[in-house]
PDB file of C-alpha atoms and ligand atoms in Angstrom:
ATOM      1  CA  MET A 286       0.000   0.000   0.000  1.00  0.00           C
ATOM      2  CA  GLU A 287       1.182   3.518  -0.705  1.00  0.00           C
ATOM      3  CA  ASP A 288       2.410   5.551   2.255  1.00  0.00           C
ATOM      4  CA  ARG A 289      -0.311   8.112   1.776  1.00  0.00           C
ATOM      5  CA  PHE A 290      -2.954   5.480   2.511  1.00  0.00           C
ATOM      6  CA  ARG A 291      -1.169   4.153   5.581  1.00  0.00           C
ATOM      7  CA  LEU A 292      -2.174   5.555   8.905  1.00  0.00           C
ATOM      8  CA  ARG A 293       0.589   6.438  11.336  1.00  0.00           C
ATOM      9  CA  GLU A 294      -1.646   7.834  14.018  1.00  0.00           C
ATOM     10  CA  ALA A 295      -5.230   8.899  14.586  1.00  0.00           C
ATOM     11  CA  MET A 296      -6.749  10.869  17.412  1.00  0.00           C
ATOM     12  CA  VAL A 297      -9.704  12.958  18.407  1.00  0.00           C
ATOM     13  CA  VAL A 298      -9.014  16.645  18.853  1.00  0.00           C
ATOM     14  CA  GLY A 299     -12.009  18.677  19.900  1.00  0.00           C
ATOM     15  CA  ASP A 300     -14.806  17.760  17.518  1.00  0.00           C
ATOM     16  CA  GLU A 301     -12.462  16.636  14.779  1.00  0.00           C
ATOM     17  CA  VAL A 302     -10.771  13.366  13.944  1.00  0.00           C
ATOM     18  CA  VAL A 303      -7.133  13.933  13.085  1.00  0.00           C
ATOM     19  CA  CYS A 304      -5.251  11.443  10.931  1.00  0.00           C
ATOM     20  CA  LEU A 305      -1.500  11.492  10.523  1.00  0.00           C
ATOM     21  CA  TRP A 306      -0.397   9.558   7.471  1.00  0.00           C
ATOM     22  CA  GLU A 307       2.862   7.747   6.767  1.00  0.00           C
ATOM     23  CA  ASP A 308       3.783  10.277   4.098  1.00  0.00           C
ATOM     24  CA  GLY A 309       3.659  13.008   6.740  1.00  0.00           C
ATOM     25  CA  HIS A 310       0.335  14.508   5.680  1.00  0.00           C
ATOM     26  CA  GLU A 311      -2.278  15.423   8.302  1.00  0.00           C
ATOM     27  CA  SER A 312      -6.012  15.350   7.750  1.00  0.00           C
ATOM     28  CA  TYR A 313      -8.598  17.049   9.963  1.00  0.00           C
ATOM     29  CA  PHE A 314     -12.077  15.647   9.541  1.00  0.00           C
ATOM     30  CA  PRO A 315     -14.933  17.614  11.100  1.00  0.00           C
ATOM     31  CA  GLY A 316     -17.173  15.296  13.157  1.00  0.00           C
ATOM     32  CA  PRO A 317     -20.433  16.105  11.349  1.00  0.00           C
ATOM     33  CA  GLN A 318     -18.904  15.378   7.950  1.00  0.00           C
ATOM     34  CA  LEU A 319     -17.637  11.984   9.083  1.00  0.00           C
ATOM     35  CA  ARG A 320     -20.775  10.988  10.919  1.00  0.00           C
ATOM     36  CA  ARG A 321     -22.923  11.756   7.900  1.00  0.00           C
ATOM     37  CA  ALA A 322     -20.657   9.561   5.825  1.00  0.00           C
ATOM     38  CA  CYS A 323     -21.062   6.618   8.195  1.00  0.00           C
ATOM     39  CA  THR A 324     -21.484   3.508   6.105  1.00  0.00           C
ATOM     40  CA  CYS A 325     -22.810   1.197   8.808  1.00  0.00           C
ATOM     41  CA  ALA A 326     -26.031  -0.684   8.315  1.00  0.00           C
ATOM     42  CA  SER A 327     -28.067   1.503  10.628  1.00  0.00           C
ATOM     43  CA  CYS A 328     -26.992   4.730   8.941  1.00  0.00           C
ATOM     44  CA  LYS A 329     -27.878   5.562   5.401  1.00  0.00           C
ATOM     45  CA  GLY A 330     -24.429   4.970   3.943  1.00  0.00           C
ATOM     46  CA  GLU A 331     -24.957   1.437   2.739  1.00  0.00           C
ATOM     47  CA  ALA A 332     -28.471   1.862   1.441  1.00  0.00           C
ATOM     48  CA  HIS A 333     -27.384   2.823  -2.035  1.00  0.00           C
ATOM     49  CA  LEU A 334     -24.509   0.394  -2.186  1.00  0.00           C
ATOM     50  CA  PHE A 335     -26.717  -2.586  -1.586  1.00  0.00           C
ATOM     51  CA  GLY A 336     -29.652  -1.338  -3.559  1.00  0.00           C
ATOM     52  CA  ARG A 337     -32.306  -1.624  -0.889  1.00  0.00           C
ATOM     53  CA  ARG A 338     -35.752  -0.886  -2.144  1.00  0.00           C
ATOM     54  CA  THR A 339     -36.742   1.211   0.831  1.00  0.00           C
ATOM     55  CA  LEU A 340     -34.421   3.748   2.290  1.00  0.00           C
ATOM     56  CA  PRO A 341     -34.129   3.647   6.054  1.00  0.00           C
ATOM     57  CA  THR A 342     -35.758   6.574   7.767  1.00  0.00           C
ATOM     58  CA  LEU A 343     -33.243   9.138   8.779  1.00  0.00           C
ATOM     59  CA  ARG A 344     -33.733   9.752  12.444  1.00  0.00           C
ATOM     60  CA  PRO A 345     -32.789  13.184  13.666  1.00  0.00           C
ATOM     61  CA  LEU A 346     -29.524  12.818  15.533  1.00  0.00           C
ATOM     62  CA  PRO A 347     -28.731  14.588  18.795  1.00  0.00           C
ATOM     63  CA  PRO A 348     -25.834  17.074  18.705  1.00  0.00           C
ATOM     64  CA  GLU A 349     -23.530  14.655  20.554  1.00  0.00           C
ATOM     65  CA  ALA A 350     -23.932  12.213  17.685  1.00  0.00           C
ATOM     66  CA  PHE A 351     -21.623  14.435  15.665  1.00  0.00           C
ATOM     67  CA  VAL A 352     -18.903  14.581  18.297  1.00  0.00           C
ATOM     68  CA  PRO A 353     -16.207  11.909  17.994  1.00  0.00           C
ATOM     69  CA  VAL A 354     -15.022  10.589  21.361  1.00  0.00           C
ATOM     70  CA  ALA A 355     -12.533   7.895  20.342  1.00  0.00           C
ATOM     71  CA  VAL A 356     -10.913   6.265  17.343  1.00  0.00           C
ATOM     72  CA  ARG A 357      -9.689   2.708  16.944  1.00  0.00           C
ATOM     73  CA  ARG A 358      -7.755   1.115  14.170  1.00  0.00           C
ATOM     74  CA  VAL A 359      -9.374  -1.816  12.444  1.00  0.00           C
ATOM     75  CA  GLY A 360      -6.719  -4.020  10.916  1.00  0.00           C
ATOM     76  CA  HIS A 361      -4.542  -2.265   8.375  1.00  0.00           C
ATOM     77  CA  TYR A 362      -7.332  -0.825   6.353  1.00  0.00           C
ATOM     78  CA  GLY A 363      -9.863   0.836   8.556  1.00  0.00           C
ATOM     79  CA  LEU A 364     -10.609   3.311  11.284  1.00  0.00           C
ATOM     80  CA  GLN A 365     -13.517   2.968  13.648  1.00  0.00           C
ATOM     81  CA  VAL A 366     -14.956   6.095  15.216  1.00  0.00           C
ATOM     82  CA  VAL A 367     -16.911   6.081  18.462  1.00  0.00           C
ATOM     83  CA  TRP A 368     -19.437   8.904  18.658  1.00  0.00           C
ATOM     84  CA  GLY A 369     -20.880  10.834  21.575  1.00  0.00           C
ATOM     85  CA  ASP A 370     -24.200   9.012  21.283  1.00  0.00           C
ATOM     86  CA  GLY A 371     -22.458   5.640  21.604  1.00  0.00           C
ATOM     87  CA  HIS A 372     -22.632   4.821  17.914  1.00  0.00           C
ATOM     88  CA  ASP A 373     -19.554   2.910  16.761  1.00  0.00           C
ATOM     89  CA  PHE A 374     -20.644   0.646  13.932  1.00  0.00           C
ATOM     90  CA  GLY A 375     -19.079   2.569  11.114  1.00  0.00           C
ATOM     91  CA  ILE A 376     -15.658   1.677   9.827  1.00  0.00           C
ATOM     92  CA  TYR A 377     -13.995   4.172   7.565  1.00  0.00           C
ATOM     93  CA  HIS A 378     -11.732   2.795   4.916  1.00  0.00           C
ATOM     94  CA  LEU A 379      -8.335   4.499   5.173  1.00  0.00           C
ATOM     95  CA  GLU A 380      -8.000   4.962   1.449  1.00  0.00           C
ATOM     96  CA  SER A 381     -11.415   6.623   1.275  1.00  0.00           C
ATOM     97  CA  LEU A 382     -10.520   8.824   4.219  1.00  0.00           C
ATOM     98  CA  ARG A 383      -7.303  10.003   2.669  1.00  0.00           C
ATOM     99  CA  ARG A 384      -9.024  10.691  -0.611  1.00  0.00           C
ATOM    100  CA  ALA A 385     -11.620  12.698   1.296  1.00  0.00           C
ATOM    101  CA  CYS A 386      -9.075  14.845   3.105  1.00  0.00           C
ATOM    102  CA  PRO A 387     -10.716  18.268   3.330  1.00  0.00           C
ATOM    103  CA  CYS A 388      -7.507  20.339   3.443  1.00  0.00           C
ATOM    104  CA  GLY A 389      -6.829  22.983   0.838  1.00  0.00           C
ATOM    105  CA  GLU A 390      -3.987  21.073  -0.735  1.00  0.00           C
ATOM    106  CA  CYS A 391      -6.040  17.920  -1.271  1.00  0.00           C
ATOM    107  CA  THR A 392      -9.249  19.617  -2.373  1.00  0.00           C
ATOM    108  CA  ALA A 393      -7.163  21.448  -4.970  1.00  0.00           C
ATOM    109  CA  GLN A 394      -6.205  18.020  -6.313  1.00  0.00           C
ATOM    110  CA  GLY A 395      -9.793  16.891  -6.565  1.00  0.00           C
ATOM    111  CA  GLY A 396     -10.302  15.327  -3.138  1.00  0.00           C
ATOM    112  CA  GLY A 397     -12.462  16.636  -0.366  1.00  0.00           C
ATOM    113  CA  SER A 398     -15.676  14.818  -1.048  1.00  0.00           C
ATOM    114  CA  TYR A 399     -16.221  11.709   0.943  1.00  0.00           C
ATOM    115  CA  ALA A 400     -16.929   8.758  -1.300  1.00  0.00           C
ATOM    116  CA  PRO A 401     -18.220   5.758   0.612  1.00  0.00           C
ATOM    117  CA  MET A 402     -15.933   2.783   0.443  1.00  0.00           C
ATOM    118  CA  ALA A 403     -16.257   0.363  -2.427  1.00  0.00           C
TER     119      ALA A 403
HETATM  120 ZN1   ZN B  88     -23.539   4.406  11.449  1.00  0.00          ZN
HETATM  121 ZN1   ZN B  89      -5.009  16.872   2.776  1.00  0.00          ZN
END
């Protein structure tokens, strides 16, 4: 795997998830952006991927649902985020995360929009 898709360290800082990559790049993901991109079965992320006929109802989430409280690595490919409302089912693919880096440098290169993992 390329260095830019390998995670050196991840942590929660305030309401952001910070990823430090092996190539030295740092990504700051705002909590709300990440939570909305959650691909777990109980969030909407997977609905399109698996072509369900009925979309799950989007429940209004409390404000704490958008606040990350902890991050855990999942194998070599993923990052799990635990949210303030206890939700922790979503695993973010590292490659997708890096591609979604919202910093100016990356958005200038066409990143910045979170594409759910394939
Ligand atoms: Zn979820
Ligand atoms: Zn970046």
